[in-house]
Coordinates of C-alpha atoms and ligand atoms in Angstrom, one line a residue:
M1 CA 29.0 22.1 11.2
T2 CA 25.4 21.4 10.3
R3 CA 24.6 19.4 7.3
T4 CA 21.3 19.9 5.8
P5 CA 19.1 16.8 5.4
L6 CA 17.9 18.4 2.2
D7 CA 21.0 17.5 0.3
G8 CA 20.6 13.8 0.8
T9 CA 23.7 13.5 2.8
G10 CA 23.8 12.4 6.4
K11 CA 23.7 14.8 9.2
D12 CA 26.1 12.9 11.2
G13 CA 28.8 14.4 9.1
R14 CA 29.8 11.1 7.4
D15 CA 30.2 11.3 3.8
L16 CA 28.1 9.3 1.3
G17 CA 30.7 6.7 0.7
A18 CA 31.2 6.2 4.5
R19 CA 27.7 5.6 4.9
L20 CA 27.5 3.2 1.9
R21 CA 30.5 1.3 3.2
D22 CA 29.6 1.1 6.9
G23 CA 25.8 0.9 6.7
P24 CA 24.0 -2.2 5.6
P25 CA 24.5 -1.2 1.9
F26 CA 22.2 -2.3 -0.9
V27 CA 20.2 -4.9 0.7
I28 CA 16.9 -5.1 -1.1
E29 CA 14.6 -3.2 1.0
P30 CA 12.1 -5.5 2.8
A31 CA 9.3 -3.3 1.9
T32 CA 5.8 -4.4 2.1
A33 CA 4.6 -7.8 3.3
E34 CA 4.4 -8.7 -0.4
F35 CA 8.1 -8.3 -0.9
R36 CA 9.4 -9.3 2.5
D37 CA 11.8 -12.3 2.5
Q38 CA 11.9 -12.4 -1.3
P39 CA 15.6 -11.5 -1.6
V40 CA 16.6 -13.8 1.2
R41 CA 14.5 -16.9 0.8
E42 CA 14.0 -18.0 -2.8
N43 CA 10.9 -20.0 -2.9
A44 CA 8.0 -20.7 -5.0
V45 CA 5.6 -18.5 -3.1
A46 CA 8.0 -15.5 -3.6
E47 CA 8.4 -16.3 -7.2
H48 CA 4.6 -16.4 -7.6
R49 CA 4.3 -13.1 -5.8
L50 CA 7.0 -11.4 -8.1
A51 CA 4.9 -12.9 -11.1
R52 CA 1.7 -11.4 -9.8
R53 CA 3.3 -8.2 -9.0
L54 CA 4.7 -8.0 -12.7
A55 CA 1.5 -8.9 -14.1
R56 CA -0.1 -6.0 -12.1
E57 CA 2.6 -3.7 -13.4
L58 CA 1.9 -4.7 -17.1
R59 CA -1.9 -4.7 -16.9
P60 CA -2.4 -1.3 -18.3
Y61 CA -0.5 -2.1 -21.3
W62 CA -2.1 -5.5 -22.0
L63 CA -3.7 -4.5 -25.3
R64 CA -0.3 -3.2 -26.7
I65 CA 1.4 -6.2 -25.5
L66 CA -1.1 -8.4 -27.0
G67 CA -0.7 -6.5 -30.4
L68 CA 3.0 -7.1 -30.0
L69 CA 2.4 -10.8 -29.5
V70 CA 0.1 -11.0 -32.6
L71 CA 2.6 -9.4 -34.8
S72 CA 5.4 -11.7 -33.3
M73 CA 3.2 -14.8 -34.0
L74 CA 2.8 -13.8 -37.7
A75 CA 6.3 -14.7 -37.9
T76 CA 5.6 -18.5 -37.4
P77 CA 3.9 -19.1 -40.8
L78 CA 6.6 -17.2 -42.5
A79 CA 9.2 -19.3 -40.8
L80 CA 7.3 -22.5 -41.9
L81 CA 7.2 -21.2 -45.4
T82 CA 10.9 -20.2 -45.8
P83 CA 12.3 -23.7 -46.7
V84 CA 9.5 -24.7 -48.9
P85 CA 10.9 -23.3 -52.2
L86 CA 14.2 -25.4 -51.5
K87 CA 12.1 -28.5 -51.1
I88 CA 10.3 -27.9 -54.4
V89 CA 13.6 -27.3 -56.3
I90 CA 15.2 -30.4 -54.8
D91 CA 12.2 -32.7 -55.3
S92 CA 10.5 -31.5 -58.4
V93 CA 13.3 -29.7 -60.4
L94 CA 16.4 -31.7 -59.4
G95 CA 14.5 -34.9 -58.5
A96 CA 11.6 -36.4 -60.4
H97 CA 8.8 -36.0 -57.9
P98 CA 5.7 -34.2 -58.9
P99 CA 5.3 -30.6 -57.4
P100 CA 3.2 -30.4 -54.4
P101 CA -0.6 -30.5 -55.1
A102 CA -1.2 -26.9 -54.0
L103 CA 1.5 -25.6 -56.3
D104 CA 0.3 -27.8 -59.2
R105 CA -3.2 -26.1 -58.8
I106 CA -1.8 -22.6 -59.1
L107 CA 0.8 -23.5 -61.8
P108 CA -0.4 -26.5 -63.6
A109 CA 2.2 -28.3 -66.0
V110 CA 4.8 -25.8 -66.0
S111 CA 8.5 -26.4 -67.2
D112 CA 11.4 -26.8 -64.7
A113 CA 12.8 -23.3 -65.5
T114 CA 9.4 -21.8 -64.6
L115 CA 9.4 -23.8 -61.4
V116 CA 12.8 -22.5 -60.4
I117 CA 11.7 -18.9 -61.0
A118 CA 8.5 -19.4 -59.1
A119 CA 10.5 -21.0 -56.3
A120 CA 12.9 -18.1 -56.3
L121 CA 10.1 -15.5 -56.4
F122 CA 8.3 -17.2 -53.6
F123 CA 11.5 -17.2 -51.6
V124 CA 12.0 -13.4 -52.1
A125 CA 8.3 -12.7 -51.3
V126 CA 8.6 -14.6 -48.0
A127 CA 11.8 -12.8 -47.2
L128 CA 10.2 -9.5 -47.9
L129 CA 7.1 -10.2 -45.8
T130 CA 9.5 -11.4 -43.0
Q131 CA 11.4 -8.2 -43.1
L132 CA 8.2 -6.0 -43.1
L133 CA 6.9 -7.9 -40.3
D134 CA 10.2 -7.5 -38.4
L135 CA 10.1 -3.8 -39.0
A136 CA 6.4 -3.4 -37.7
T137 CA 7.4 -5.5 -34.6
T138 CA 10.5 -3.5 -33.8
V139 CA 8.6 -0.2 -34.1
L140 CA 5.7 -1.4 -31.8
R141 CA 8.1 -3.0 -29.4
T142 CA 10.1 0.2 -29.1
F143 CA 7.0 2.3 -28.5
V144 CA 5.5 -0.1 -25.9
G145 CA 8.8 -0.6 -24.2
E146 CA 9.6 3.1 -23.9
R147 CA 6.1 3.8 -22.5
V148 CA 6.4 1.1 -19.8
L149 CA 9.9 2.3 -19.0
L150 CA 8.9 5.9 -18.7
D151 CA 5.9 5.2 -16.6
L152 CA 7.8 3.1 -14.1
R153 CA 10.5 5.5 -13.9
T154 CA 8.3 8.3 -13.3
R155 CA 6.5 6.5 -10.5
L156 CA 9.9 5.5 -9.0
F157 CA 11.2 9.0 -9.1
R158 CA 8.0 10.4 -7.8
H159 CA 8.0 7.9 -4.9
V160 CA 11.6 8.3 -4.2
Q161 CA 11.2 12.0 -3.8
R162 CA 8.5 11.5 -1.2
L163 CA 10.5 9.0 0.9
S164 CA 11.5 10.3 4.3
V165 CA 14.6 12.1 4.7
S166 CA 15.8 9.3 7.0
Y167 CA 15.6 7.0 4.1
H168 CA 17.9 9.1 2.1
D169 CA 20.1 9.8 5.1
L170 CA 20.7 6.0 5.4
R171 CA 20.8 5.0 1.7
G172 CA 22.5 7.8 -0.2
T173 CA 21.4 8.7 -3.5
T174 CA 23.2 6.3 -5.7
D175 CA 21.3 3.2 -4.8
S176 CA 18.0 4.8 -5.7
T177 CA 19.4 6.3 -8.8
Y178 CA 20.6 3.0 -9.9
R179 CA 17.3 1.4 -9.4
I180 CA 15.5 4.1 -11.3
Q181 CA 18.0 4.2 -14.1
Y182 CA 18.9 0.6 -14.6
D183 CA 16.7 -1.8 -12.6
A184 CA 13.5 -0.2 -14.0
T185 CA 14.5 -1.3 -17.7
A186 CA 14.0 -4.9 -16.6
T187 CA 10.1 -4.5 -16.6
Q188 CA 10.4 -3.1 -20.1
Q189 CA 12.5 -6.1 -21.2
I190 CA 10.0 -8.4 -19.7
A191 CA 7.1 -6.7 -21.3
V192 CA 8.3 -6.3 -24.9
D193 CA 11.0 -9.0 -25.2
T194 CA 10.8 -11.9 -22.8
I195 CA 7.1 -12.4 -22.8
P196 CA 6.4 -12.0 -26.5
S197 CA 9.5 -14.1 -27.5
F198 CA 8.5 -16.8 -25.1
I199 CA 5.0 -17.2 -26.3
T200 CA 5.9 -16.9 -30.0
A201 CA 8.6 -19.6 -29.5
V202 CA 6.1 -22.0 -27.9
F203 CA 3.7 -21.3 -30.7
T204 CA 6.4 -21.7 -33.4
L205 CA 7.6 -24.9 -31.8
G206 CA 4.1 -26.4 -31.8
A207 CA 3.6 -25.6 -35.4
M208 CA 6.9 -26.9 -36.6
L209 CA 6.5 -30.0 -34.7
Y210 CA 3.0 -30.4 -36.2
V211 CA 4.5 -30.1 -39.8
T212 CA 7.3 -32.4 -39.0
A213 CA 5.0 -35.0 -37.6
K214 CA 2.9 -34.7 -40.8
I215 CA 6.0 -35.6 -42.8
D216 CA 7.3 -38.3 -40.5
W217 CA 6.1 -38.7 -36.9
Q218 CA 9.3 -40.6 -36.0
L219 CA 11.4 -37.5 -36.9
A220 CA 9.0 -35.4 -34.7
V221 CA 9.5 -37.7 -31.7
V222 CA 13.3 -37.7 -32.1
A223 CA 13.3 -33.9 -32.5
L224 CA 11.3 -33.5 -29.4
G225 CA 13.2 -36.1 -27.4
I226 CA 15.6 -33.4 -26.1
S227 CA 13.2 -31.1 -24.7
P228 CA 13.2 -32.7 -21.1
V229 CA 16.9 -32.0 -21.0
L230 CA 16.6 -28.5 -22.0
L231 CA 13.8 -28.0 -19.5
L232 CA 15.8 -29.5 -16.7
A233 CA 18.8 -27.3 -17.5
S234 CA 16.7 -24.2 -17.6
W235 CA 15.3 -25.1 -14.1
R236 CA 18.6 -26.0 -12.7
Y237 CA 20.4 -22.8 -13.7
R238 CA 17.5 -20.6 -12.9
R239 CA 18.3 -19.9 -9.2
Q240 CA 22.0 -19.7 -9.8
L241 CA 21.7 -17.2 -12.6
R242 CA 19.1 -15.0 -10.5
K243 CA 21.5 -15.0 -7.4
Q244 CA 24.5 -14.1 -9.4
S245 CA 22.6 -11.4 -11.3
R246 CA 21.4 -9.9 -8.1
Q247 CA 25.0 -9.8 -6.7
V248 CA 26.1 -8.1 -9.9
K249 CA 23.5 -5.3 -9.5
K250 CA 24.4 -4.7 -5.8
L251 CA 28.2 -4.4 -6.6
E252 CA 27.5 -2.3 -9.6
S253 CA 25.4 0.2 -7.8
G254 CA 28.0 0.3 -5.0
A255 CA 30.7 1.1 -7.5
M256 CA 28.5 3.8 -9.1
S257 CA 28.4 5.5 -5.5
V258 CA 32.2 5.9 -5.5
V259 CA 32.0 7.8 -8.8
Q260 CA 29.3 9.9 -7.8
E261 CA 30.8 10.8 -4.5
A262 CA 34.2 11.5 -5.9
L263 CA 32.9 13.8 -8.6
S264 CA 30.5 15.6 -6.3
A265 CA 33.2 16.3 -4.0
V266 CA 35.8 16.9 -6.8
R267 CA 37.1 20.1 -5.1
V268 CA 37.9 18.3 -1.7
V269 CA 39.6 15.4 -3.6
Q270 CA 41.7 17.8 -5.7
A271 CA 42.5 20.0 -2.6
F272 CA 43.7 17.0 -0.5
G273 CA 45.4 15.4 -3.5
R274 CA 43.5 12.3 -3.0
E275 CA 42.8 11.4 -6.7
E276 CA 45.0 8.4 -6.5
H277 CA 43.2 7.1 -3.4
E278 CA 39.8 7.7 -5.1
E279 CA 41.0 6.0 -8.0
Q280 CA 42.0 3.0 -5.9
R281 CA 38.7 2.9 -4.3
F282 CA 37.1 3.1 -7.7
V283 CA 39.1 0.3 -9.0
R284 CA 38.5 -2.0 -6.0
R285 CA 34.8 -1.5 -6.3
F286 CA 34.8 -2.2 -10.0
H287 CA 37.0 -5.1 -9.6
E288 CA 34.5 -6.8 -7.3
G289 CA 31.9 -6.1 -9.9
M290 CA 34.0 -7.2 -12.7
W291 CA 34.4 -10.7 -11.0
A292 CA 30.7 -10.9 -10.3
R293 CA 29.9 -10.2 -13.9
I294 CA 32.5 -12.7 -15.1
R295 CA 31.0 -15.3 -12.8
Y296 CA 27.5 -14.5 -14.2
T297 CA 28.9 -14.8 -17.7
L298 CA 30.6 -18.1 -17.1
A299 CA 27.4 -19.4 -15.6
T300 CA 25.3 -18.3 -18.7
S301 CA 27.9 -19.7 -21.0
R302 CA 27.8 -23.1 -19.3
Y303 CA 24.1 -22.9 -19.6
S304 CA 24.3 -22.1 -23.3
L305 CA 26.8 -24.8 -23.8
V306 CA 24.4 -27.5 -22.3
M307 CA 21.7 -26.1 -24.5
G308 CA 24.0 -26.1 -27.6
L309 CA 25.2 -29.6 -27.0
T310 CA 21.8 -30.9 -26.4
T311 CA 20.3 -29.4 -29.5
A312 CA 23.3 -30.7 -31.5
V313 CA 22.5 -34.4 -30.3
G314 CA 18.9 -33.8 -31.3
T315 CA 19.8 -32.6 -34.7
A316 CA 22.1 -35.5 -35.2
G317 CA 19.5 -37.9 -34.2
V318 CA 17.0 -36.4 -36.8
L319 CA 19.9 -36.5 -39.5
Y320 CA 20.5 -40.1 -38.7
I321 CA 16.9 -41.3 -38.9
G322 CA 16.0 -38.9 -41.6
T323 CA 18.7 -40.2 -43.9
R324 CA 17.6 -43.8 -43.1
S325 CA 14.0 -42.8 -44.0
V326 CA 15.1 -41.3 -47.4
Q327 CA 17.1 -44.4 -48.1
T328 CA 14.1 -46.6 -47.4
G329 CA 11.8 -44.3 -49.4
R330 CA 9.6 -43.3 -46.5
I331 CA 10.3 -39.5 -47.2
T332 CA 11.9 -37.6 -50.2
L333 CA 15.3 -35.9 -50.0
G334 CA 13.3 -32.6 -50.1
D335 CA 11.3 -33.7 -47.2
L336 CA 14.5 -34.3 -45.3
V337 CA 15.9 -30.8 -46.3
L338 CA 12.7 -29.3 -45.1
V339 CA 12.7 -31.3 -41.8
M340 CA 16.4 -30.4 -41.1
T341 CA 15.6 -26.8 -41.6
Y342 CA 12.7 -27.1 -39.4
V343 CA 14.8 -28.9 -36.7
S344 CA 17.3 -26.1 -36.8
Q345 CA 14.5 -23.6 -36.6
L346 CA 12.7 -25.7 -34.1
Y347 CA 15.6 -25.6 -31.8
A348 CA 16.0 -21.8 -32.3
P349 CA 12.6 -21.3 -30.4
L350 CA 13.7 -23.9 -27.9
K351 CA 17.0 -22.0 -27.5
T352 CA 15.2 -18.7 -27.3
M353 CA 13.0 -20.1 -24.5
S354 CA 15.9 -21.3 -22.5
R355 CA 17.9 -18.2 -23.3
K356 CA 15.1 -16.0 -22.3
A357 CA 14.6 -18.1 -19.1
G358 CA 18.3 -17.2 -18.3
S359 CA 18.0 -13.5 -19.0
L360 CA 14.7 -13.5 -17.3
Q361 CA 16.5 -14.2 -14.1
G362 CA 18.5 -11.1 -14.5
Y363 CA 15.4 -9.1 -15.2
L364 CA 13.6 -10.6 -12.2
A365 CA 16.3 -9.6 -9.9
S366 CA 16.2 -6.0 -11.3
A367 CA 12.4 -6.0 -11.1
E368 CA 12.5 -7.1 -7.5
R369 CA 14.8 -4.2 -6.6
A370 CA 12.6 -1.6 -8.5
F371 CA 9.5 -2.9 -6.9
A372 CA 11.0 -3.1 -3.5
L373 CA 11.9 0.7 -3.9
L374 CA 8.4 1.5 -5.1
H375 CA 6.8 -0.4 -2.2
K376 CA 9.1 1.3 0.5
E377 CA 6.7 3.3 2.7
P378 CA 7.8 6.7 3.8
D379 CA 8.3 7.0 7.6
V380 CA 6.6 10.3 7.6
K381 CA 3.0 9.6 6.5
E382 CA 0.1 11.8 5.9
R383 CA -3.1 10.7 7.5
P384 CA -6.0 9.8 5.3
E385 CA -8.2 12.5 6.6
A386 CA -5.6 15.1 7.1
R387 CA -6.5 18.7 7.6
P388 CA -5.9 21.4 5.1
L389 CA -3.9 24.4 6.3
P390 CA -4.1 27.5 4.0
R391 CA -2.0 29.8 6.2
A392 CA -0.9 29.1 9.9
G393 CA -1.0 31.8 12.6
G394 CA 2.5 30.5 13.7
E395 CA 2.1 29.5 17.4
I396 CA 4.4 26.4 17.9
V397 CA 4.3 24.2 21.0
F398 CA 6.7 21.3 21.9
H399 CA 5.3 18.8 24.2
D400 CA 7.8 16.5 25.8
V401 CA 9.4 15.8 22.5
S402 CA 12.1 13.2 22.3
F403 CA 13.6 11.9 19.1
A404 CA 16.2 9.3 18.0
Y405 CA 17.4 8.8 14.4
D406 CA 17.9 5.2 15.0
G407 CA 14.9 4.7 17.3
Q408 CA 17.2 3.9 20.1
R409 CA 19.7 6.6 21.1
P410 CA 17.8 9.8 21.7
V411 CA 19.3 13.0 20.2
L412 CA 16.5 15.1 21.6
R413 CA 15.0 14.5 25.1
D414 CA 11.8 15.8 26.7
V415 CA 11.8 19.2 24.9
S416 CA 8.9 21.4 26.0
L417 CA 8.5 24.8 24.6
R418 CA 5.8 27.4 23.7
V419 CA 6.6 29.9 21.0
G420 CA 4.1 32.5 20.4
A421 CA 3.0 33.5 16.8
G422 CA 5.5 36.1 15.4
T423 CA 8.0 35.4 18.1
R424 CA 11.6 35.3 17.0
V425 CA 13.5 32.5 18.9
G426 CA 17.4 32.4 18.9
V427 CA 18.6 28.8 19.4
A428 CA 22.2 28.4 20.7
G429 CA 24.3 25.4 21.7
A430 CA 27.3 23.5 21.1
T431 CA 28.2 21.4 17.9
G432 CA 26.1 18.2 17.8
A433 CA 23.8 19.5 20.6
G434 CA 20.8 18.9 18.5
K435 CA 19.8 22.3 17.2
T436 CA 19.2 21.2 13.7
T437 CA 17.3 18.1 14.7
L438 CA 15.1 20.2 16.7
V439 CA 14.0 22.4 13.8
S440 CA 13.8 19.4 11.4
L441 CA 10.9 18.1 13.4
L442 CA 9.0 21.2 12.6
N443 CA 8.3 20.6 8.9
R444 CA 8.1 16.9 9.5
F445 CA 11.5 15.9 7.9
Y446 CA 11.3 13.4 10.8
D447 CA 8.5 12.8 13.4
P448 CA 9.1 12.7 17.1
T449 CA 9.8 9.4 18.6
E450 CA 7.8 10.6 21.6
G451 CA 5.7 13.7 22.4
R452 CA 4.0 16.0 20.1
I453 CA 4.6 19.4 18.3
L454 CA 1.5 21.6 17.7
L455 CA 1.1 24.3 15.2
D456 CA -1.7 26.7 16.0
G457 CA -2.8 24.1 18.7
V458 CA -3.0 21.1 16.2
D459 CA -0.5 18.2 16.1
L460 CA 1.6 18.5 13.0
R461 CA 0.6 14.9 12.0
E462 CA -3.0 16.1 11.5
Y463 CA -2.1 18.4 8.7
R464 CA -1.7 17.7 5.0
L465 CA 2.0 17.4 4.6
A466 CA 2.2 19.7 1.6
D467 CA 0.2 22.3 3.4
L468 CA 2.3 22.0 6.5
R469 CA 5.6 22.3 4.6
N470 CA 4.1 25.4 2.9
Q471 CA 4.1 27.3 6.1
F472 CA 7.8 27.1 6.4
A473 CA 10.6 29.0 4.7
I474 CA 14.1 27.6 5.3
V475 CA 17.5 29.3 4.9
L476 CA 20.3 27.0 5.5
Q477 CA 23.9 27.5 6.3
E478 CA 24.9 26.1 2.9
P479 CA 22.3 27.4 0.5
L480 CA 21.4 25.0 -2.2
L481 CA 20.7 26.3 -5.6
F482 CA 19.8 24.3 -8.7
A483 CA 21.7 24.6 -12.0
T484 CA 19.2 26.9 -13.6
S485 CA 18.9 30.6 -13.9
V486 CA 18.8 33.0 -10.8
A487 CA 15.2 33.9 -11.5
E488 CA 14.1 30.1 -11.5
N489 CA 16.1 29.7 -8.3
I490 CA 14.3 32.4 -6.5
A491 CA 11.0 31.3 -8.0
Y492 CA 11.5 27.8 -6.6
A493 CA 9.6 28.9 -3.6
R494 CA 6.6 29.9 -5.6
P495 CA 6.8 28.7 -9.2
D496 CA 3.7 30.8 -10.2
A497 CA 5.5 34.1 -9.2
G498 CA 5.9 36.7 -12.0
R499 CA 9.0 38.5 -12.9
E500 CA 8.0 41.6 -10.9
E501 CA 7.5 39.6 -7.6
I502 CA 11.0 37.9 -8.2
V503 CA 12.5 41.3 -8.6
A504 CA 10.7 42.5 -5.5
A505 CA 12.0 39.6 -3.4
A506 CA 15.5 40.1 -4.7
R507 CA 15.3 43.8 -3.8
A508 CA 14.1 43.0 -0.3
A509 CA 17.0 40.6 0.0
G510 CA 19.3 43.4 -1.1
V511 CA 20.5 41.3 -4.1
H512 CA 18.9 42.9 -7.0
D513 CA 21.7 45.2 -7.9
F514 CA 24.1 42.3 -7.9
I515 CA 21.7 40.2 -10.1
A516 CA 21.1 43.1 -12.5
G517 CA 24.9 43.4 -13.0
L518 CA 25.3 39.7 -14.1
P519 CA 25.9 39.1 -17.8
D520 CA 22.3 37.9 -18.3
G521 CA 20.7 39.5 -15.3
Y522 CA 18.0 37.3 -13.8
D523 CA 18.5 34.8 -16.6
T524 CA 22.2 34.1 -15.7
R525 CA 22.7 30.4 -15.0
V526 CA 24.3 29.5 -11.7
G527 CA 26.1 26.4 -12.4
E528 CA 25.6 23.2 -10.5
R529 CA 24.6 23.7 -7.0
G530 CA 25.2 27.4 -7.6
T531 CA 29.0 27.0 -7.8
R532 CA 29.5 30.0 -10.1
L533 CA 28.4 32.3 -7.3
S534 CA 30.0 33.1 -3.9
G535 CA 28.7 31.8 -0.7
G536 CA 27.3 35.2 0.3
E537 CA 25.7 35.7 -3.2
R538 CA 24.1 32.2 -2.9
Q539 CA 23.0 33.1 0.6
R540 CA 21.3 36.2 -0.6
I541 CA 19.5 34.4 -3.2
S542 CA 18.2 31.9 -0.8
L543 CA 16.9 34.8 1.3
A544 CA 15.3 36.2 -1.7
R545 CA 13.6 32.8 -2.1
A546 CA 12.4 33.0 1.5
F547 CA 10.9 36.5 1.0
L548 CA 9.2 35.3 -2.1
K549 CA 7.7 32.4 -0.2
D550 CA 6.3 34.7 2.5
A551 CA 5.6 31.9 4.9
P552 CA 4.5 32.5 8.5
V553 CA 7.3 30.3 10.0
L554 CA 10.9 30.9 9.3
I555 CA 13.8 28.5 9.9
L556 CA 17.3 30.1 9.7
D557 CA 19.9 27.4 10.4
E558 CA 23.3 29.2 10.9
P559 CA 22.8 31.3 7.8
T560 CA 25.6 33.6 8.2
S561 CA 28.4 31.3 9.5
S562 CA 30.2 31.0 6.2
V563 CA 30.3 34.8 5.2
D564 CA 32.7 37.6 6.3
V565 CA 31.7 40.1 9.0
H566 CA 30.6 42.7 6.7
T567 CA 28.4 40.4 4.6
E568 CA 27.0 39.0 7.8
A569 CA 26.0 42.5 9.0
A570 CA 24.3 43.2 5.7
I571 CA 22.6 39.7 5.6
M572 CA 21.5 40.1 9.2
D573 CA 19.9 43.3 8.4
T574 CA 18.0 41.7 5.5
M575 CA 17.1 38.7 7.7
Y576 CA 15.6 40.8 10.5
R577 CA 13.4 42.4 8.0
L578 CA 12.4 39.0 6.8
M579 CA 11.6 37.9 10.2
E580 CA 9.2 40.7 10.9
G581 CA 5.7 39.2 11.7
R582 CA 6.8 35.7 11.4
T583 CA 7.6 32.9 13.9
T584 CA 11.3 32.4 13.6
F585 CA 13.8 29.8 14.8
M586 CA 17.2 31.1 14.1
I587 CA 20.1 28.8 14.9
A588 CA 23.6 30.5 15.5
H589 CA 26.9 29.7 17.0
R590 CA 27.9 33.4 17.4
L591 CA 25.6 34.6 20.1
S592 CA 25.8 38.1 18.9
T593 CA 24.0 37.0 15.9
L594 CA 20.9 36.2 18.1
D595 CA 20.8 39.7 19.7
G596 CA 17.9 40.9 17.7
C597 CA 15.8 37.8 18.8
D598 CA 12.9 38.1 21.2
E599 CA 13.6 34.9 23.0
R600 CA 16.4 32.6 23.5
I601 CA 16.9 28.8 24.1
E602 CA 20.0 26.8 24.6
V603 CA 20.4 23.1 23.7
A604 CA 23.0 20.9 25.2
S605 CA 23.2 17.1 24.7
G606 CA 19.6 16.9 23.2
R607 CA 18.0 18.8 26.2
V608 CA 16.8 22.5 26.3
T609 CA 19.0 23.5 29.3
R610 CA 18.1 27.2 29.3
M611 CA 15.2 29.2 28.0
S612 CA 13.9 32.7 28.3
E613 CA 10.6 33.4 30.1
G614 CA 8.6 34.0 26.9
V615 CA 9.1 30.4 25.6
R616 CA 8.4 28.5 28.9
P617 CA 5.7 25.9 28.3
D618 CA 3.8 27.0 31.3
A619 CA 4.2 30.8 30.7
Ligands
ATP701 N1 20.8 11.8 9.8 C1 21.3 11.4 10.9 N2 21.4 10.1 11.4 C2 21.8 9.8 12.5 N3 22.4 10.8 13.4 C3 22.3 12.0 13.1 C4 21.8 12.5 12.0 N4 21.9 13.8 11.9 C5 22.5 14.1 13.1 N5 22.7 13.1 13.8 C6 23.3 13.2 15.2 O1 22.4 13.9 16.0 C7 23.1 14.7 16.9 C8 22.7 16.2 16.8 O2 22.9 16.7 15.5 P1 22.4 18.1 15.0 O3 22.8 18.3 13.7 O4 21.0 18.4 15.4 O5 23.3 19.0 15.9 P2 23.5 20.5 15.9 O6 23.3 21.1 17.2 O7 22.7 21.2 14.8 O8 25.0 20.6 15.5 P3 25.8 21.7 14.7 O9 25.8 23.0 15.5 O10 27.1 21.1 14.5 O11 25.1 21.9 13.3 C9 24.6 14.6 16.6 O12 25.2 13.8 17.6 C10 24.6 13.9 15.2 O13 25.7 13.1 15.1

């Protein structure tokens, strides 16, 4: 059976899970030179490259990120003001100290009761401003973050769609899905969460230290004394956290592949009663992921523990020295309360910085994976000065073409053919002989390892890729439909086609009456992959697609092998009409299917072992 490379599954018949299990799964793609080595060798240069890459990624949003930063930084003065009412009440209402000069200027010689009310109102005003600022920051952060995420996801999706079929053959779909769906969010987090929090934390830290030092420099020195320990701990845990986070991502995307595969093949699973087996595979994969996550969480908890203990020691030191200072009269009780509030707030930014440094490692691991995908170059490339090709005549020549999927074991060897424009060629051969591979080279799903293929006398690699692919209409053994309406499925070949053209194509494919009889006619939805239609019905719809495309070259890969004899006869009829005036390659196992072809070739073990006169290269 031929598997189409279009559906993202391997042509070697191995299922997605098998390839994910057996292949070199989920290794971060060593993409461009910029990202090579990075996942393996953790070094300062690689870190620097990743940071530069991130900066480049975020450059278009710098103004918005700056806005976010400004909003976040406005929180600092508010944080500084929060404990001030408490200090005033303690010192000037409960104690006997005069109010601070600034307050005295605004409210000269007021009673204690008025001072308490003023302090309370001040407290509410600061809280209100803090909340408003919080709201504005959240709104802006959400907008900027979603924009960054959407843009990156769009680019990843665009890129992944253009990667060569061989990439998808090897990788399967889940790893790419994971990178687009989950890894891409890391950049958003770094842009709107980590960077602004980090910078704001540094800013707040500086401001609070300054105010504390103004009150009592000794206290500021004690409070700051713990920061080397904090920095050291962030440095020490950084690598471990990144490594573990990377491991978690690999295992999670691997586990997801089990779900995706089992659900997409649910009929096979149920038919063979393998639900239990699939469940066990699922549990095994998730079990591995679970332990990796537990290890990661334990590492972050250990890290938080170190942070928490260090800050507690710092706070205790400030409390001790601060109390002594109150006792000796160096500072007031209100000053001590103010400083203690600052110290707890001072450690909040320090903790934020170190916590962010921890989660940053997880984000960086994800960002690496997303960028690696983005930097993966397609094997099949378009030349910079590629030729346009409005409509080909249809002459195709193979010149000593050899091809190996893995670059080593050839699947096609020294194939030479000359197919005149409008010639219908029947391709026969045993299973695994290389027939599908032969036609897959025509529209450049893969490029030959050796030799060249010419269309109208020009190497396929000279043409613009989209133009080249536009010259082919393909009908596969297992027609692939999308989960939309019948009309949209037919129009997939030419999205600009009007309803009359779609109906005309359906008529030509002999499927109009069937469609007209459906509950919603052409607007009937066909279900995922067209499962609500029979194999023959799907095949006819894909033929209508080919009629609508009206391409000069037609590839028919065993299009009737899954339908009954009557349906086959009807479909063949339609197909021969479709072939008229088009260069056609028709693959079939049943030789009788090829009777209407003008020429015939036979493939065995990757070689063309027989060919009729009309396709001889020297004819
Ligand atoms: N994506 C792939 N990666 C690696 N090997 C592949 C891939 N697709 C096909 N092959 C191998 O290439 C050889 C030729 O496969 P191909 O599908 O071209 O044969 P075929 O003649 O079309 O077979 P069938 O009649 O069964 O469809 C087979 O040995 C197959 O295992």
